Amino acid sequence: MIKAITGTKDILPDQIARWHYLEMIVSYIMECFNYKEIRTPVFEETSLFARGIGEATDIVSKEMYTFIDRSETSVTLKPEMTASVVRALNEHSLDKKQGLNKLYYISPMFRQERPQAGRYRQFHQFGAEAIGSDNPALDAEMIVIAYDILKSLGLNDLTVKINSLGVPVSRENYKNILREYLTPHLKNLSEDSQKRFETNILRIFDSKAENDQKIMEDAPLLIEHLDDNSLENFEKVKQILLHAQIPFEIDPKLVRGLDYYTHTTFEILSGSVGSQSALCGGGRYDGLSEQLGGTAIPGVGFAAGIERILLACENEKSLDLPTESIDLYLVRLDKELQNAAYNLSLILRRNDLVVELDYLQRSVKAQMREANKFNAKYVLFIGGEEYERNEVVLKNMSDGEQQNINLEDLSTIISKIIGE
Ligand code: HAM
């Protein structure tokens, strides 16, 4: 048998209630903050991500699913949504219709990473982007939304880390300071970090190599070299978070894996999912739209990994979803009544009841087993003497009470069950 591709996962029916619940919470909270859903294509021109996320990032240099299609265009399965949302905003001039666009999404993403628990090659994110304002209140709003969603899913073992990367000018100056500090240590850095020294020096803070970490302990920090305006913005973000009762830590070494960030960056980590602990990440990206050839328009956003969040929910046993049940199982006592039973089920289903019946010509006993398996609230027996009298028998499965109902009174059944 052909199997699913490494790093991809089927979401089977026994898991889907958890996905639906999470999606419902996401849409509900996003809409309370007046964010509107946006859906963009699964694939885009490769240059959108190369330019948006940055050529030197791991995502662009190692992880993208890129291929040449039949019209010789290089296309890429989206590894993230921010670049796509900014493209869509510019393409449809949404910024001309509305000063501030507040958008959210729930979508699959694709990155060819080494699969492990909480890390997949097709995974799903929900996220939000507020594009059109540089107000730090929106930076804080992103953290509040993300945190509120995670709390609504019952998660407790959470750490919010925030940092500011300031504006590009101060960051470029700082990179020179960091380069100066690292130059004498260069040959002691891991091979990866030596490469990053040339291509993406800030990411050396992310190195897992013990010796790199030791060297970085004493490295000068960007936050100590920010301009006054950036510090002031960061202060405002912190004040709003305090007011919103979001516990947070400042992590001056928090550098994110995408190049477009300016000012605030943040991550929310879980202590209950093992090494892939970042449940969500985001930040401000004031230069991205221009970088992509659009109008200069500031933005801020975040995205969260649904698989990781559901793993955290499982480990913290935080989702206590009700056992699934159906309203009614129709048990056919005589084989010849197959059509009659089906017609009856149709009337009930078209009256909004969740109804199941046997399609496999099973015995009455087997049909009852199915009714129990589906947790049917009621069983409706069709057949026997009652049916000859134009009646069916309704059994309440919780108290065993039975009632004969004339087929003409089918609406009684419906109102009885719906009325519960
Ligand atoms: P990101 O940090 O690359 O940011 O991804 C956000 C979240 O997606 C991560 O914290 C993680 O939970 C999840 N994730 C990432 N890669 C994988 C994977 N291979 N398997 C499972 N889950 C994964 C972004 O994508 C930015 N677009 C966030 C953003 C929006 N910044 C501003 N606006």
PDB file of N, CA and C in Angstrom, residues 157-245:
ATOM      1  N   ASP A 157       0.606  25.746  31.159  1.00  0.00           N
ATOM      2  CA  ASP A 157       2.061  25.731  31.254  1.00  0.00           C
ATOM      3  C   ASP A 157       2.653  26.592  30.130  1.00  0.00           C
ATOM      4  N   LEU A 158       2.443  27.899  30.218  1.00  0.00           N
ATOM      5  CA  LEU A 158       2.810  28.793  29.111  1.00  0.00           C
ATOM      6  C   LEU A 158       3.830  29.838  29.569  1.00  0.00           C
ATOM      7  N   THR A 159       4.761  30.170  28.682  1.00  0.00           N
ATOM      8  CA  THR A 159       5.686  31.268  28.953  1.00  0.00           C
ATOM      9  C   THR A 159       5.652  32.222  27.760  1.00  0.00           C
ATOM     10  N   VAL A 160       5.385  33.481  28.034  1.00  0.00           N
ATOM     11  CA  VAL A 160       5.384  34.482  26.960  1.00  0.00           C
ATOM     12  C   VAL A 160       6.734  35.190  26.985  1.00  0.00           C
ATOM     13  N   LYS A 161       7.440  35.140  25.862  1.00  0.00           N
ATOM     14  CA  LYS A 161       8.727  35.844  25.784  1.00  0.00           C
ATOM     15  C   LYS A 161       8.624  36.957  24.769  1.00  0.00           C
ATOM     16  N   ILE A 162       9.082  38.129  25.146  1.00  0.00           N
ATOM     17  CA  ILE A 162       9.022  39.247  24.202  1.00  0.00           C
ATOM     18  C   ILE A 162      10.395  39.904  24.074  1.00  0.00           C
ATOM     19  N   ASN A 163      10.596  40.543  22.940  1.00  0.00           N
ATOM     20  CA  ASN A 163      11.853  41.254  22.693  1.00  0.00           C
ATOM     21  C   ASN A 163      11.553  42.367  21.703  1.00  0.00           C
ATOM     22  N   SER A 164      12.497  43.273  21.546  1.00  0.00           N
ATOM     23  CA  SER A 164      12.351  44.264  20.472  1.00  0.00           C
ATOM     24  C   SER A 164      13.590  44.221  19.599  1.00  0.00           C
ATOM     25  N   LEU A 165      13.364  44.192  18.301  1.00  0.00           N
ATOM     26  CA  LEU A 165      14.491  44.207  17.350  1.00  0.00           C
ATOM     27  C   LEU A 165      14.710  45.604  16.793  1.00  0.00           C
ATOM     28  N   GLY A 166      13.907  46.563  17.266  1.00  0.00           N
ATOM     29  CA  GLY A 166      14.101  47.957  16.859  1.00  0.00           C
ATOM     30  C   GLY A 166      13.901  48.176  15.370  1.00  0.00           C
ATOM     31  N   VAL A 167      14.557  49.222  14.881  1.00  0.00           N
ATOM     32  CA  VAL A 167      14.421  49.555  13.454  1.00  0.00           C
ATOM     33  C   VAL A 167      15.674  49.065  12.718  1.00  0.00           C
ATOM     34  N   PRO A 168      15.588  48.884  11.391  1.00  0.00           N
ATOM     35  CA  PRO A 168      16.719  48.320  10.651  1.00  0.00           C
ATOM     36  C   PRO A 168      18.043  49.065  10.881  1.00  0.00           C
ATOM     37  N   VAL A 169      18.006  50.401  10.997  1.00  0.00           N
ATOM     38  CA  VAL A 169      19.279  51.128  11.134  1.00  0.00           C
ATOM     39  C   VAL A 169      20.000  50.721  12.413  1.00  0.00           C
ATOM     40  N   SER A 170      19.243  50.723  13.538  1.00  0.00           N
ATOM     41  CA  SER A 170      19.928  50.366  14.788  1.00  0.00           C
ATOM     42  C   SER A 170      20.343  48.901  14.770  1.00  0.00           C
ATOM     43  N   ARG A 171      19.556  48.078  14.068  1.00  0.00           N
ATOM     44  CA  ARG A 171      19.919  46.661  14.004  1.00  0.00           C
ATOM     45  C   ARG A 171      21.212  46.463  13.204  1.00  0.00           C
ATOM     46  N   GLU A 172      21.338  47.209  12.101  1.00  0.00           N
ATOM     47  CA  GLU A 172      22.567  47.089  11.287  1.00  0.00           C
ATOM     48  C   GLU A 172      23.771  47.538  12.106  1.00  0.00           C
ATOM     49  N   ASN A 173      23.621  48.644  12.840  1.00  0.00           N
ATOM     50  CA  ASN A 173      24.729  49.102  13.700  1.00  0.00           C
ATOM     51  C   ASN A 173      25.088  48.028  14.713  1.00  0.00           C
ATOM     52  N   TYR A 174      24.036  47.463  15.307  1.00  0.00           N
ATOM     53  CA  TYR A 174      24.261  46.435  16.339  1.00  0.00           C
ATOM     54  C   TYR A 174      24.970  45.210  15.747  1.00  0.00           C
ATOM     55  N   LYS A 175      24.586  44.851  14.518  1.00  0.00           N
ATOM     56  CA  LYS A 175      25.212  43.672  13.890  1.00  0.00           C
ATOM     57  C   LYS A 175      26.720  43.866  13.803  1.00  0.00           C
ATOM     58  N   ASN A 176      27.142  45.114  13.521  1.00  0.00           N
ATOM     59  CA  ASN A 176      28.594  45.387  13.465  1.00  0.00           C
ATOM     60  C   ASN A 176      29.226  45.188  14.837  1.00  0.00           C
ATOM     61  N   ILE A 177      28.499  45.633  15.870  1.00  0.00           N
ATOM     62  CA  ILE A 177      29.023  45.478  17.243  1.00  0.00           C
ATOM     63  C   ILE A 177      29.148  43.977  17.582  1.00  0.00           C
ATOM     64  N   LEU A 178      28.120  43.219  17.185  1.00  0.00           N
ATOM     65  CA  LEU A 178      28.136  41.767  17.451  1.00  0.00           C
ATOM     66  C   LEU A 178      29.261  41.091  16.659  1.00  0.00           C
ATOM     67  N   ARG A 179      29.427  41.552  15.420  1.00  0.00           N
ATOM     68  CA  ARG A 179      30.486  40.986  14.559  1.00  0.00           C
ATOM     69  C   ARG A 179      31.855  41.204  15.211  1.00  0.00           C
ATOM     70  N   GLU A 180      32.023  42.417  15.749  1.00  0.00           N
ATOM     71  CA  GLU A 180      33.285  42.751  16.408  1.00  0.00           C
ATOM     72  C   GLU A 180      33.523  41.834  17.613  1.00  0.00           C
ATOM     73  N   TYR A 181      32.440  41.631  18.381  1.00  0.00           N
ATOM     74  CA  TYR A 181      32.564  40.765  19.565  1.00  0.00           C
ATOM     75  C   TYR A 181      32.899  39.327  19.160  1.00  0.00           C
ATOM     76  N   LEU A 182      32.269  38.860  18.063  1.00  0.00           N
ATOM     77  CA  LEU A 182      32.419  37.440  17.707  1.00  0.00           C
ATOM     78  C   LEU A 182      33.707  37.134  16.938  1.00  0.00           C
ATOM     79  N   THR A 183      34.286  38.150  16.316  1.00  0.00           N
ATOM     80  CA  THR A 183      35.458  37.883  15.460  1.00  0.00           C
ATOM     81  C   THR A 183      36.550  37.079  16.177  1.00  0.00           C
ATOM     82  N   PRO A 184      36.975  37.461  17.380  1.00  0.00           N
ATOM     83  CA  PRO A 184      38.017  36.654  18.034  1.00  0.00           C
ATOM     84  C   PRO A 184      37.566  35.231  18.389  1.00  0.00           C
ATOM     85  N   HIS A 185      36.230  35.004  18.440  1.00  0.00           N
ATOM     86  CA  HIS A 185      35.735  33.662  18.821  1.00  0.00           C
ATOM     87  C   HIS A 185      35.403  32.818  17.592  1.00  0.00           C
ATOM     88  N   LEU A 186      35.575  33.415  16.422  1.00  0.00           N
ATOM     89  CA  LEU A 186      35.035  32.812  15.202  1.00  0.00           C
ATOM     90  C   LEU A 186      35.412  31.343  15.028  1.00  0.00           C
ATOM     91  N   LYS A 187      36.713  31.045  15.214  1.00  0.00           N
ATOM     92  CA  LYS A 187      37.123  29.660  14.939  1.00  0.00           C
ATOM     93  C   LYS A 187      36.600  28.667  15.988  1.00  0.00           C
ATOM     94  N   ASN A 188      36.127  29.174  17.117  1.00  0.00           N
ATOM     95  CA  ASN A 188      35.567  28.271  18.135  1.00  0.00           C
ATOM     96  C   ASN A 188      34.067  28.043  17.963  1.00  0.00           C
ATOM     97  N   LEU A 189      33.467  28.787  17.054  1.00  0.00           N
ATOM     98  CA  LEU A 189      32.021  28.606  16.827  1.00  0.00           C
ATOM     99  C   LEU A 189      31.780  27.350  15.993  1.00  0.00           C
ATOM    100  N   SER A 190      30.578  26.780  16.118  1.00  0.00           N
ATOM    101  CA  SER A 190      30.232  25.618  15.302  1.00  0.00           C
ATOM    102  C   SER A 190      30.234  26.021  13.825  1.00  0.00           C
ATOM    103  N   GLU A 191      30.263  24.989  12.979  1.00  0.00           N
ATOM    104  CA  GLU A 191      30.325  25.259  11.537  1.00  0.00           C
ATOM    105  C   GLU A 191      29.104  26.066  11.085  1.00  0.00           C
ATOM    106  N   ASP A 192      27.932  25.669  11.631  1.00  0.00           N
ATOM    107  CA  ASP A 192      26.684  26.366  11.287  1.00  0.00           C
ATOM    108  C   ASP A 192      26.742  27.845  11.662  1.00  0.00           C
ATOM    109  N   SER A 193      27.248  28.089  12.884  1.00  0.00           N
ATOM    110  CA  SER A 193      27.303  29.470  13.351  1.00  0.00           C
ATOM    111  C   SER A 193      28.340  30.272  12.572  1.00  0.00           C
ATOM    112  N   GLN A 194      29.403  29.599  12.125  1.00  0.00           N
ATOM    113  CA  GLN A 194      30.396  30.323  11.302  1.00  0.00           C
ATOM    114  C   GLN A 194      29.742  30.787  10.006  1.00  0.00           C
ATOM    115  N   LYS A 195      28.868  29.911   9.470  1.00  0.00           N
ATOM    116  CA  LYS A 195      28.144  30.305   8.248  1.00  0.00           C
ATOM    117  C   LYS A 195      27.216  31.472   8.560  1.00  0.00           C
ATOM    118  N   ARG A 196      26.516  31.360   9.691  1.00  0.00           N
ATOM    119  CA  ARG A 196      25.565  32.410  10.063  1.00  0.00           C
ATOM    120  C   ARG A 196      26.278  33.739  10.337  1.00  0.00           C
ATOM    121  N   PHE A 197      27.516  33.651  10.765  1.00  0.00           N
ATOM    122  CA  PHE A 197      28.306  34.867  10.985  1.00  0.00           C
ATOM    123  C   PHE A 197      28.323  35.706   9.703  1.00  0.00           C
ATOM    124  N   GLU A 198      28.369  35.001   8.564  1.00  0.00           N
ATOM    125  CA  GLU A 198      28.387  35.706   7.270  1.00  0.00           C
ATOM    126  C   GLU A 198      26.976  36.074   6.814  1.00  0.00           C
ATOM    127  N   THR A 199      26.029  35.153   7.025  1.00  0.00           N
ATOM    128  CA  THR A 199      24.736  35.338   6.351  1.00  0.00           C
ATOM    129  C   THR A 199      23.640  35.915   7.252  1.00  0.00           C
ATOM    130  N   ASN A 200      23.607  35.532   8.530  1.00  0.00           N
ATOM    131  CA  ASN A 200      22.458  35.862   9.367  1.00  0.00           C
ATOM    132  C   ASN A 200      22.904  35.851  10.828  1.00  0.00           C
ATOM    133  N   ILE A 201      23.753  36.834  11.147  1.00  0.00           N
ATOM    134  CA  ILE A 201      24.522  36.773  12.398  1.00  0.00           C
ATOM    135  C   ILE A 201      23.652  36.683  13.654  1.00  0.00           C
ATOM    136  N   LEU A 202      22.456  37.327  13.619  1.00  0.00           N
ATOM    137  CA  LEU A 202      21.603  37.306  14.821  1.00  0.00           C
ATOM    138  C   LEU A 202      21.176  35.888  15.200  1.00  0.00           C
ATOM    139  N   ARG A 203      21.057  35.022  14.188  1.00  0.00           N
ATOM    140  CA  ARG A 203      20.569  33.673  14.451  1.00  0.00           C
ATOM    141  C   ARG A 203      21.570  32.820  15.235  1.00  0.00           C
ATOM    142  N   ILE A 204      22.806  33.331  15.420  1.00  0.00           N
ATOM    143  CA  ILE A 204      23.767  32.573  16.243  1.00  0.00           C
ATOM    144  C   ILE A 204      23.231  32.447  17.671  1.00  0.00           C
ATOM    145  N   PHE A 205      22.380  33.406  18.084  1.00  0.00           N
ATOM    146  CA  PHE A 205      21.762  33.306  19.413  1.00  0.00           C
ATOM    147  C   PHE A 205      20.901  32.041  19.542  1.00  0.00           C
ATOM    148  N   ASP A 206      20.431  31.525  18.403  1.00  0.00           N
ATOM    149  CA  ASP A 206      19.552  30.349  18.418  1.00  0.00           C
ATOM    150  C   ASP A 206      20.308  29.039  18.428  1.00  0.00           C
ATOM    151  N   SER A 207      21.652  29.094  18.301  1.00  0.00           N
ATOM    152  CA  SER A 207      22.427  27.861  18.158  1.00  0.00           C
ATOM    153  C   SER A 207      22.242  26.977  19.390  1.00  0.00           C
ATOM    154  N   LYS A 208      22.114  25.669  19.126  1.00  0.00           N
ATOM    155  CA  LYS A 208      21.947  24.714  20.235  1.00  0.00           C
ATOM    156  C   LYS A 208      23.317  24.211  20.713  1.00  0.00           C
ATOM    157  N   ALA A 209      24.394  24.503  19.937  1.00  0.00           N
ATOM    158  CA  ALA A 209      25.730  23.992  20.293  1.00  0.00           C
ATOM    159  C   ALA A 209      26.182  24.622  21.617  1.00  0.00           C
ATOM    160  N   GLU A 210      26.649  23.749  22.529  1.00  0.00           N
ATOM    161  CA  GLU A 210      26.958  24.206  23.887  1.00  0.00           C
ATOM    162  C   GLU A 210      28.003  25.319  23.888  1.00  0.00           C
ATOM    163  N   ASN A 211      29.050  25.106  23.082  1.00  0.00           N
ATOM    164  CA  ASN A 211      30.127  26.092  23.060  1.00  0.00           C
ATOM    165  C   ASN A 211      29.659  27.438  22.493  1.00  0.00           C
ATOM    166  N   ASP A 212      28.797  27.365  21.465  1.00  0.00           N
ATOM    167  CA  ASP A 212      28.233  28.603  20.894  1.00  0.00           C
ATOM    168  C   ASP A 212      27.453  29.349  21.974  1.00  0.00           C
ATOM    169  N   GLN A 213      26.680  28.570  22.725  1.00  0.00           N
ATOM    170  CA  GLN A 213      25.833  29.202  23.747  1.00  0.00           C
ATOM    171  C   GLN A 213      26.702  29.902  24.794  1.00  0.00           C
ATOM    172  N   LYS A 214      27.840  29.235  25.126  1.00  0.00           N
ATOM    173  CA  LYS A 214      28.741  29.817  26.123  1.00  0.00           C
ATOM    174  C   LYS A 214      29.296  31.148  25.595  1.00  0.00           C
ATOM    175  N   ILE A 215      29.688  31.137  24.331  1.00  0.00           N
ATOM    176  CA  ILE A 215      30.247  32.360  23.738  1.00  0.00           C
ATOM    177  C   ILE A 215      29.186  33.466  23.707  1.00  0.00           C
ATOM    178  N   MET A 216      27.928  33.061  23.405  1.00  0.00           N
ATOM    179  CA  MET A 216      26.867  34.066  23.256  1.00  0.00           C
ATOM    180  C   MET A 216      26.400  34.629  24.606  1.00  0.00           C
ATOM    181  N   GLU A 217      26.726  33.910  25.681  1.00  0.00           N
ATOM    182  CA  GLU A 217      26.331  34.402  27.013  1.00  0.00           C
ATOM    183  C   GLU A 217      26.808  35.831  27.270  1.00  0.00           C
ATOM    184  N   ASP A 218      28.020  36.123  26.818  1.00  0.00           N
ATOM    185  CA  ASP A 218      28.574  37.451  27.082  1.00  0.00           C
ATOM    186  C   ASP A 218      28.440  38.408  25.896  1.00  0.00           C
ATOM    187  N   ALA A 219      27.692  37.986  24.896  1.00  0.00           N
ATOM    188  CA  ALA A 219      27.583  38.833  23.690  1.00  0.00           C
ATOM    189  C   ALA A 219      26.818  40.112  24.016  1.00  0.00           C
ATOM    190  N   PRO A 220      27.158  41.215  23.358  1.00  0.00           N
ATOM    191  CA  PRO A 220      26.358  42.434  23.538  1.00  0.00           C
ATOM    192  C   PRO A 220      24.942  42.172  23.032  1.00  0.00           C
ATOM    193  N   LEU A 221      23.944  42.851  23.622  1.00  0.00           N
ATOM    194  CA  LEU A 221      22.548  42.579  23.262  1.00  0.00           C
ATOM    195  C   LEU A 221      21.963  43.730  22.459  1.00  0.00           C
ATOM    196  N   LEU A 222      21.125  43.365  21.505  1.00  0.00           N
ATOM    197  CA  LEU A 222      20.493  44.372  20.644  1.00  0.00           C
ATOM    198  C   LEU A 222      19.700  45.389  21.471  1.00  0.00           C
ATOM    199  N   ILE A 223      19.019  44.878  22.499  1.00  0.00           N
ATOM    200  CA  ILE A 223      18.142  45.759  23.281  1.00  0.00           C
ATOM    201  C   ILE A 223      18.928  46.916  23.923  1.00  0.00           C
ATOM    202  N   GLU A 224      20.233  46.674  24.139  1.00  0.00           N
ATOM    203  CA  GLU A 224      21.070  47.737  24.723  1.00  0.00           C
ATOM    204  C   GLU A 224      21.469  48.776  23.667  1.00  0.00           C
ATOM    205  N   HIS A 225      21.162  48.491  22.417  1.00  0.00           N
ATOM    206  CA  HIS A 225      21.576  49.404  21.338  1.00  0.00           C
ATOM    207  C   HIS A 225      20.396  49.918  20.537  1.00  0.00           C
ATOM    208  N   LEU A 226      19.221  49.888  21.140  1.00  0.00           N
ATOM    209  CA  LEU A 226      18.037  50.367  20.415  1.00  0.00           C
ATOM    210  C   LEU A 226      17.941  51.890  20.481  1.00  0.00           C
ATOM    211  N   ASP A 227      17.325  52.484  19.470  1.00  0.00           N
ATOM    212  CA  ASP A 227      17.085  53.929  19.489  1.00  0.00           C
ATOM    213  C   ASP A 227      15.947  54.235  20.466  1.00  0.00           C
ATOM    214  N   ASP A 228      15.825  55.522  20.859  1.00  0.00           N
ATOM    215  CA  ASP A 228      14.850  55.908  21.884  1.00  0.00           C
ATOM    216  C   ASP A 228      13.414  55.585  21.493  1.00  0.00           C
ATOM    217  N   ASN A 229      13.112  55.833  20.202  1.00  0.00           N
ATOM    218  CA  ASN A 229      11.748  55.603  19.752  1.00  0.00           C
ATOM    219  C   ASN A 229      11.357  54.116  19.882  1.00  0.00           C
ATOM    220  N   SER A 230      12.289  53.240  19.531  1.00  0.00           N
ATOM    221  CA  SER A 230      12.011  51.796  19.648  1.00  0.00           C
ATOM    222  C   SER A 230      11.805  51.411  21.105  1.00  0.00           C
ATOM    223  N   LEU A 231      12.635  51.998  21.984  1.00  0.00           N
ATOM    224  CA  LEU A 231      12.506  51.675  23.413  1.00  0.00           C
ATOM    225  C   LEU A 231      11.160  52.146  23.957  1.00  0.00           C
ATOM    226  N   GLU A 232      10.760  53.324  23.475  1.00  0.00           N
ATOM    227  CA  GLU A 232       9.476  53.884  23.912  1.00  0.00           C
ATOM    228  C   GLU A 232       8.312  52.985  23.463  1.00  0.00           C
ATOM    229  N   ASN A 233       8.378  52.536  22.198  1.00  0.00           N
ATOM    230  CA  ASN A 233       7.343  51.614  21.693  1.00  0.00           C
ATOM    231  C   ASN A 233       7.292  50.337  22.516  1.00  0.00           C
ATOM    232  N   PHE A 234       8.468  49.824  22.813  1.00  0.00           N
ATOM    233  CA  PHE A 234       8.558  48.570  23.563  1.00  0.00           C
ATOM    234  C   PHE A 234       7.941  48.751  24.949  1.00  0.00           C
ATOM    235  N   GLU A 235       8.207  49.918  25.529  1.00  0.00           N
ATOM    236  CA  GLU A 235       7.657  50.239  26.848  1.00  0.00           C
ATOM    237  C   GLU A 235       6.122  50.217  26.801  1.00  0.00           C
ATOM    238  N   LYS A 236       5.567  50.797  25.720  1.00  0.00           N
ATOM    239  CA  LYS A 236       4.101  50.838  25.592  1.00  0.00           C
ATOM    240  C   LYS A 236       3.539  49.419  25.500  1.00  0.00           C
ATOM    241  N   VAL A 237       4.218  48.574  24.725  1.00  0.00           N
ATOM    242  CA  VAL A 237       3.757  47.182  24.591  1.00  0.00           C
ATOM    243  C   VAL A 237       3.728  46.526  25.971  1.00  0.00           C
ATOM    244  N   LYS A 238       4.780  46.728  26.738  1.00  0.00           N
ATOM    245  CA  LYS A 238       4.875  46.105  28.060  1.00  0.00           C
ATOM    246  C   LYS A 238       3.752  46.603  28.978  1.00  0.00           C
ATOM    247  N   GLN A 239       3.495  47.911  28.904  1.00  0.00           N
ATOM    248  CA  GLN A 239       2.444  48.478  29.757  1.00  0.00           C
ATOM    249  C   GLN A 239       1.084  47.848  29.446  1.00  0.00           C
ATOM    250  N   ILE A 240       0.801  47.718  28.153  1.00  0.00           N
ATOM    251  CA  ILE A 240      -0.510  47.143  27.773  1.00  0.00           C
ATOM    252  C   ILE A 240      -0.596  45.685  28.245  1.00  0.00           C
ATOM    253  N   LEU A 241       0.505  44.968  28.109  1.00  0.00           N
ATOM    254  CA  LEU A 241       0.481  43.560  28.537  1.00  0.00           C
ATOM    255  C   LEU A 241       0.254  43.452  30.040  1.00  0.00           C
ATOM    256  N   LEU A 242       0.892  44.355  30.778  1.00  0.00           N
ATOM    257  CA  LEU A 242       0.706  44.347  32.237  1.00  0.00           C
ATOM    258  C   LEU A 242      -0.755  44.590  32.564  1.00  0.00           C
ATOM    259  N   HIS A 243      -1.312  45.581  31.877  1.00  0.00           N
ATOM    260  CA  HIS A 243      -2.701  45.939  32.098  1.00  0.00           C
ATOM    261  C   HIS A 243      -3.630  44.780  31.730  1.00  0.00           C
ATOM    262  N   ALA A 244      -3.267  44.058  30.661  1.00  0.00           N
ATOM    263  CA  ALA A 244      -4.112  42.934  30.198  1.00  0.00           C
ATOM    264  C   ALA A 244      -3.853  41.667  31.009  1.00  0.00           C
ATOM    265  N   GLN A 245      -3.007  41.785  32.017  1.00  0.00           N
ATOM    266  CA  GLN A 245      -2.677  40.649  32.894  1.00  0.00           C
ATOM    267  C   GLN A 245      -2.099  39.455  32.139  1.00  0.00           C
TER     268      GLN A 245
END
